[in-house]
Short mmCIF file of C-alpha atoms in Angstrom, two decimals:
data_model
loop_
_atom_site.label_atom_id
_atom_site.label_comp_id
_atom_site.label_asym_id
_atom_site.label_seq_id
_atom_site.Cartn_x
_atom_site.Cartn_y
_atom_site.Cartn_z
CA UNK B 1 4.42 -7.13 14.26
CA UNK B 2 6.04 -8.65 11.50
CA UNK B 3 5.38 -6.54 7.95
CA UNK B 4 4.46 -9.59 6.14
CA UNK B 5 3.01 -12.72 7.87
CA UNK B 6 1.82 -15.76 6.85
CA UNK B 7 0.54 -19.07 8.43
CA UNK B 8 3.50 -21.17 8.28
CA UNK B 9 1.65 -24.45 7.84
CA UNK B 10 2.28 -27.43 6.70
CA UNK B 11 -1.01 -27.56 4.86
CA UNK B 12 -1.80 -31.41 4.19
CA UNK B 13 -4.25 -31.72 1.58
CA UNK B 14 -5.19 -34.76 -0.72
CA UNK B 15 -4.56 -34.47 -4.34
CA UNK B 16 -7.46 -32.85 -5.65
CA UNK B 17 -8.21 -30.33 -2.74
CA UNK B 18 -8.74 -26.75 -3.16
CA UNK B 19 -6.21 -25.32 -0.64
CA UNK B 20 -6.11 -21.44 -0.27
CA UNK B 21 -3.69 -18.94 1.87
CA UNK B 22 -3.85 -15.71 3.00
CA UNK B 23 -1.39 -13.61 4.00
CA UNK B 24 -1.62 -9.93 5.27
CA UNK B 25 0.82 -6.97 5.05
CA UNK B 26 1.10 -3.78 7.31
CA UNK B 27 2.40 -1.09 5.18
CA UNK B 28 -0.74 0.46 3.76
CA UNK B 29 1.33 2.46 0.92
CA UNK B 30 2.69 -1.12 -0.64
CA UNK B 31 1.63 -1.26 -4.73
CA UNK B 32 3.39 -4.39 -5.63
CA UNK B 33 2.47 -7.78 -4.77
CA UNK B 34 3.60 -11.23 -5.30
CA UNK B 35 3.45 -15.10 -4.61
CA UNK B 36 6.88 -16.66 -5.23
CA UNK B 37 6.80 -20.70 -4.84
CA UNK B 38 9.98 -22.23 -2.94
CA UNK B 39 10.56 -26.12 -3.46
CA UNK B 40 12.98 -27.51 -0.23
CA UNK B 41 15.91 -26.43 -0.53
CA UNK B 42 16.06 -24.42 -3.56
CA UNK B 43 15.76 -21.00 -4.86
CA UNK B 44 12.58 -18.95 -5.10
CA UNK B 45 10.93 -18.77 -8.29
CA UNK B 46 7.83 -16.28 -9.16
CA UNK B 47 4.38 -17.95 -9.09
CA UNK B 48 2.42 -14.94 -10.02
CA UNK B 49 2.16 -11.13 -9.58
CA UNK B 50 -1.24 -10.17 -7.85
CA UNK B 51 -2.94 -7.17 -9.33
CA UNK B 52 -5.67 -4.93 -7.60
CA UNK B 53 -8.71 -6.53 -10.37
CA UNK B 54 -7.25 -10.06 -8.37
CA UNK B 55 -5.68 -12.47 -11.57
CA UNK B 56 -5.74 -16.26 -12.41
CA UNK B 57 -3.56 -18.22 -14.12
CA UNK B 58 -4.67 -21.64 -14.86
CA UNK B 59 -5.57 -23.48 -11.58
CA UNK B 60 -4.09 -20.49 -9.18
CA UNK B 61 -5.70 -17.19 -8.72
CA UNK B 62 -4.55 -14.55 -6.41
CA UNK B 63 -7.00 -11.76 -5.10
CA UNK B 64 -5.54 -8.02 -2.90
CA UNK B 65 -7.85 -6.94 -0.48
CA UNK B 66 -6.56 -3.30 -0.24
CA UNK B 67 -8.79 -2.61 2.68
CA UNK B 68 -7.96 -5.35 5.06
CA UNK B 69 -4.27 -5.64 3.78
CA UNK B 70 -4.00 -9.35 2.64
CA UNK B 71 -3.50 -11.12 -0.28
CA UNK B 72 -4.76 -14.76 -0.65
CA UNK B 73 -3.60 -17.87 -3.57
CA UNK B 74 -6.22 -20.24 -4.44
CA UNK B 75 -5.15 -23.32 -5.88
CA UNK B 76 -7.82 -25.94 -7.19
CA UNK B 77 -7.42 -29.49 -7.94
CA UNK B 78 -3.81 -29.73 -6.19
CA UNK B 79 -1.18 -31.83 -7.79
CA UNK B 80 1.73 -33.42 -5.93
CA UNK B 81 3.63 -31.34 -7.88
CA UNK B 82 2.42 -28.46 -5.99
CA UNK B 83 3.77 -29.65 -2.54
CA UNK B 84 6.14 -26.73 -2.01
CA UNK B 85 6.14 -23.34 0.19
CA UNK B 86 4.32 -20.32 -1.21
CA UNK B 87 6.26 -17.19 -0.54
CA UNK B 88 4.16 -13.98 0.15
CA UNK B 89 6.18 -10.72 -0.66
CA UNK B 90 5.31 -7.38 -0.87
CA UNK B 91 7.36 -3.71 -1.75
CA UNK B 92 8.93 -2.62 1.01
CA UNK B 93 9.92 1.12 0.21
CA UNK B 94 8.58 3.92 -2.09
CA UNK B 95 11.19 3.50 -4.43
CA UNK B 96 10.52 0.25 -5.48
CA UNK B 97 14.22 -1.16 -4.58
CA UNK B 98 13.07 -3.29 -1.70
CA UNK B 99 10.63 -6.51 -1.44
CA UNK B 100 9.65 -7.90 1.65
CA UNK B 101 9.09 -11.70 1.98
CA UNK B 102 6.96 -13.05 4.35
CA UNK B 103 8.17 -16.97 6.06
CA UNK B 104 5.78 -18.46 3.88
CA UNK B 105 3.31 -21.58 3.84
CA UNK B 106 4.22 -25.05 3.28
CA UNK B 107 1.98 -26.86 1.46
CA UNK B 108 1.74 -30.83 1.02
CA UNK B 109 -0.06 -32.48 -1.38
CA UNK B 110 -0.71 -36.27 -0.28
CA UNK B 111 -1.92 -39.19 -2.57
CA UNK R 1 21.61 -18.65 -20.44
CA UNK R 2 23.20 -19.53 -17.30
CA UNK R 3 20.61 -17.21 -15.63
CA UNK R 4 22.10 -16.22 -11.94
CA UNK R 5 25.29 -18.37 -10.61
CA UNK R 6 26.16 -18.29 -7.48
CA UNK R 7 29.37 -20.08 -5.60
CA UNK R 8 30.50 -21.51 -3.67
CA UNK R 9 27.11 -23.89 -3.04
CA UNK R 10 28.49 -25.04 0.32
CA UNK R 11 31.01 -23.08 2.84
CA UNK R 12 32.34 -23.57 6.92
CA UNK R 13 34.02 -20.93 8.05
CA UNK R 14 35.26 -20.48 11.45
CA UNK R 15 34.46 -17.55 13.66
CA UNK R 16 36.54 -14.28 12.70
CA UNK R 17 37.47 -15.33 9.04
CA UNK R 18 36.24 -13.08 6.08
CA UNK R 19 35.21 -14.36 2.51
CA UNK R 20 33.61 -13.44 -0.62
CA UNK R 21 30.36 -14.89 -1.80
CA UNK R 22 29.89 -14.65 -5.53
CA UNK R 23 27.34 -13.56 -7.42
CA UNK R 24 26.90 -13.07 -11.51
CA UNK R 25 24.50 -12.67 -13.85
CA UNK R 26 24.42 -13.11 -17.67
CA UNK R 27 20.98 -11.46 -18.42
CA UNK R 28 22.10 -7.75 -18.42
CA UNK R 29 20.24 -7.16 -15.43
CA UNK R 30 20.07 -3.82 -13.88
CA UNK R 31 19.29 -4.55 -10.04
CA UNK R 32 20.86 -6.90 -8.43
CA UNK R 33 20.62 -7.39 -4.44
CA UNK R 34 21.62 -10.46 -1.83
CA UNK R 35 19.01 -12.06 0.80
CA UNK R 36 19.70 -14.14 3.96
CA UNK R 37 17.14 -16.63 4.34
CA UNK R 38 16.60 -18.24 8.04
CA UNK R 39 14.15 -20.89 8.93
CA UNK R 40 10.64 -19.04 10.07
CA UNK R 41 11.96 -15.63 9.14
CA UNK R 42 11.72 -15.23 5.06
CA UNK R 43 14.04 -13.66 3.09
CA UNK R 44 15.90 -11.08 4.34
CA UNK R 45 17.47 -8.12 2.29
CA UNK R 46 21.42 -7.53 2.92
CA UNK R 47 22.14 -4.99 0.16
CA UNK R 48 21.05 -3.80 -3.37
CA UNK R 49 22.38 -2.81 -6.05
CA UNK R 50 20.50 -0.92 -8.95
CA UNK R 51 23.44 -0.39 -11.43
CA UNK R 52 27.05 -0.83 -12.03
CA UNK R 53 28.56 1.43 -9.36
CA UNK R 54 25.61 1.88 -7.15
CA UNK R 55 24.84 0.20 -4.29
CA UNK R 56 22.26 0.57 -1.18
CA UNK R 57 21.66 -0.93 2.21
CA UNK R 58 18.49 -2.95 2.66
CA UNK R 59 17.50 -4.32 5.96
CA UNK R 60 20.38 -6.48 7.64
CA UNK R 61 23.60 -4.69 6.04
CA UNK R 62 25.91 -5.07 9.52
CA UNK R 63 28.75 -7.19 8.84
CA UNK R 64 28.55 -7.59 5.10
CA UNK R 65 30.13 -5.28 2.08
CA UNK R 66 28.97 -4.97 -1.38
CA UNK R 67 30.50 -3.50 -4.61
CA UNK R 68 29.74 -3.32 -8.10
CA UNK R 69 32.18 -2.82 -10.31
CA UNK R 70 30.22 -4.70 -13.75
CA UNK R 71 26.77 -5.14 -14.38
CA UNK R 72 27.16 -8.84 -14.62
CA UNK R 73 29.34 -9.40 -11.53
CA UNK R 74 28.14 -8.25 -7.13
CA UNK R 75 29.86 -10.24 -4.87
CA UNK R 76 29.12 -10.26 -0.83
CA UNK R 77 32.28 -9.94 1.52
CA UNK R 78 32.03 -11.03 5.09
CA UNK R 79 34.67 -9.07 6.87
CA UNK R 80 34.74 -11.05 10.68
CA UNK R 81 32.15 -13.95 10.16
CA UNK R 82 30.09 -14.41 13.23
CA UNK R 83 27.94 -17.65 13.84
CA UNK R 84 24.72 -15.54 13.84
CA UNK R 85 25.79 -15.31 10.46
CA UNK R 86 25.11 -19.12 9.71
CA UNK R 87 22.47 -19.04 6.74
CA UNK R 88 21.55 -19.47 3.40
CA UNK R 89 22.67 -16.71 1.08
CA UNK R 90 20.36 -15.79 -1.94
CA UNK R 91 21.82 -13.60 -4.92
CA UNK R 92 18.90 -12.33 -7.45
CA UNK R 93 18.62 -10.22 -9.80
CA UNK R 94 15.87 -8.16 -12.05
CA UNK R 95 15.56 -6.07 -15.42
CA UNK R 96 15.24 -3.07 -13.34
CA UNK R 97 12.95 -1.97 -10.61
CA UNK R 98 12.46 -4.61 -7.88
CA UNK R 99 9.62 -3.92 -7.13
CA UNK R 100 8.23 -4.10 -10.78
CA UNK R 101 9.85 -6.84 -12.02
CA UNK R 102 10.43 -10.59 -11.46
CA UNK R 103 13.36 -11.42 -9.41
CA UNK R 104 15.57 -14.41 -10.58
CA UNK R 105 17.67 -15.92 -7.56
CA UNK R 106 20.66 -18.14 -7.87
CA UNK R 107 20.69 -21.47 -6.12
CA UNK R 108 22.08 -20.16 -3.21
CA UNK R 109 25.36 -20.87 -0.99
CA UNK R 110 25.05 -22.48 2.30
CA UNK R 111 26.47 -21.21 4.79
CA UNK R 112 27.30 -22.26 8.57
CA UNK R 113 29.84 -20.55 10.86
CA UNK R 114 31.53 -22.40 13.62
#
């Protein structure tokens, strides 16, 4: 089983949509959690950090759901602009020197 | 700021030839480590490094070397490139603990082995 897994997608939504992904983790002793947002073929940039209270900033929110081990991103009223892949990563040691990126979701926003 | 530069963008190598992939930062970051990303498999960490002089393994380390000799400066070596090594090489870097701190990745050097 892969540590971090996500539905790989492509999500097709109209501009508009509400579109949201989940993605679930299997060490049970991770503390940090993000959503990094990949456009084709360049670098990964960080969306948002998720925090255990869940967190929103502007039309994305994130949510942890410590119990079943998955972390979801909500994003209302899609742009185009938002056509991209949505990284899930999670620590991957005690330590806090490793992360642990999941394949991630593509997402595409239609007209 | 330049942020985190990485070259060569672009690289063929043939199979058994070494080369250096490099890596700098102008932020005065403390950790800096190197992914391999594949198509369906996420990024993958190579090695870490969370100071000048101190580096670590992370989860694919065969076949590459690290060093760090500056904080600015943590180049990858390939010693005997293999074509499994064909991918896209990430360099990032943070203010200090991973795992606590956003990571800002250079644009990457692509990489194919023939």
């Amino acid at each position: 089983r892969k540590e971090v897994e996500q539905d790989p997608g492509p999500f097709n939504v109209p501009e508009g949509a509400t579109v949201a992904f989940n993605c679930t983790y299997s060490n049970s002793a991770s503390q940090s959690f993000f959503w990094y947002r990949q456009d084709c073929r360049k670098e990964p940039k960080l969306l948002m950090s998720v925090y255990s209270s869940g967190n929103e900033d502007g039309r994305f929110t994130a949510q942890l759901n410590r119990a079943s081990q998955y972390i979801s991103l909500l994003i209302r009223d899609s742009k185009l602009s938002d056509s991209a892949t949505y990284l899930c990563v999670v620590n991957g040691d005690n330590a806090g020197n490793m992360l642990t990126f999941g394949g991630g979701t593509r997402l595409m926003v239609k007209p | 700021n330049a942020g985190v530069t990485q070259t060569p963008k672009f690289q063929v190598l043939k199979t058994g030839q070494s080369m250096t992939l490099q890596c700098a930062q102008d932020m005065n970051h403390e950790y800096m480590s190197w992914y391999r990303q594949d198509p369906g498999m996420g990024l993958r960490l190579i090695h870490y490094s969370v100071g000048a002089g101190i580096t670590d393994q992370g989860e694919v380390p065969n076949g590459y070397n690290v060093s760090r000799s500056t904080t600015e400066d943590f180049p990858l070596r390939l010693l005997s490139a293999a074509p499994s090594q064909t991918s896209v090489y990430f360099c990032a870097s943070s203010y200090q603990r991973i795992s606590s701190y956003e990571q800002y990745f250079g644009p990457g050097t692509r990489l194919t082995v023939t």
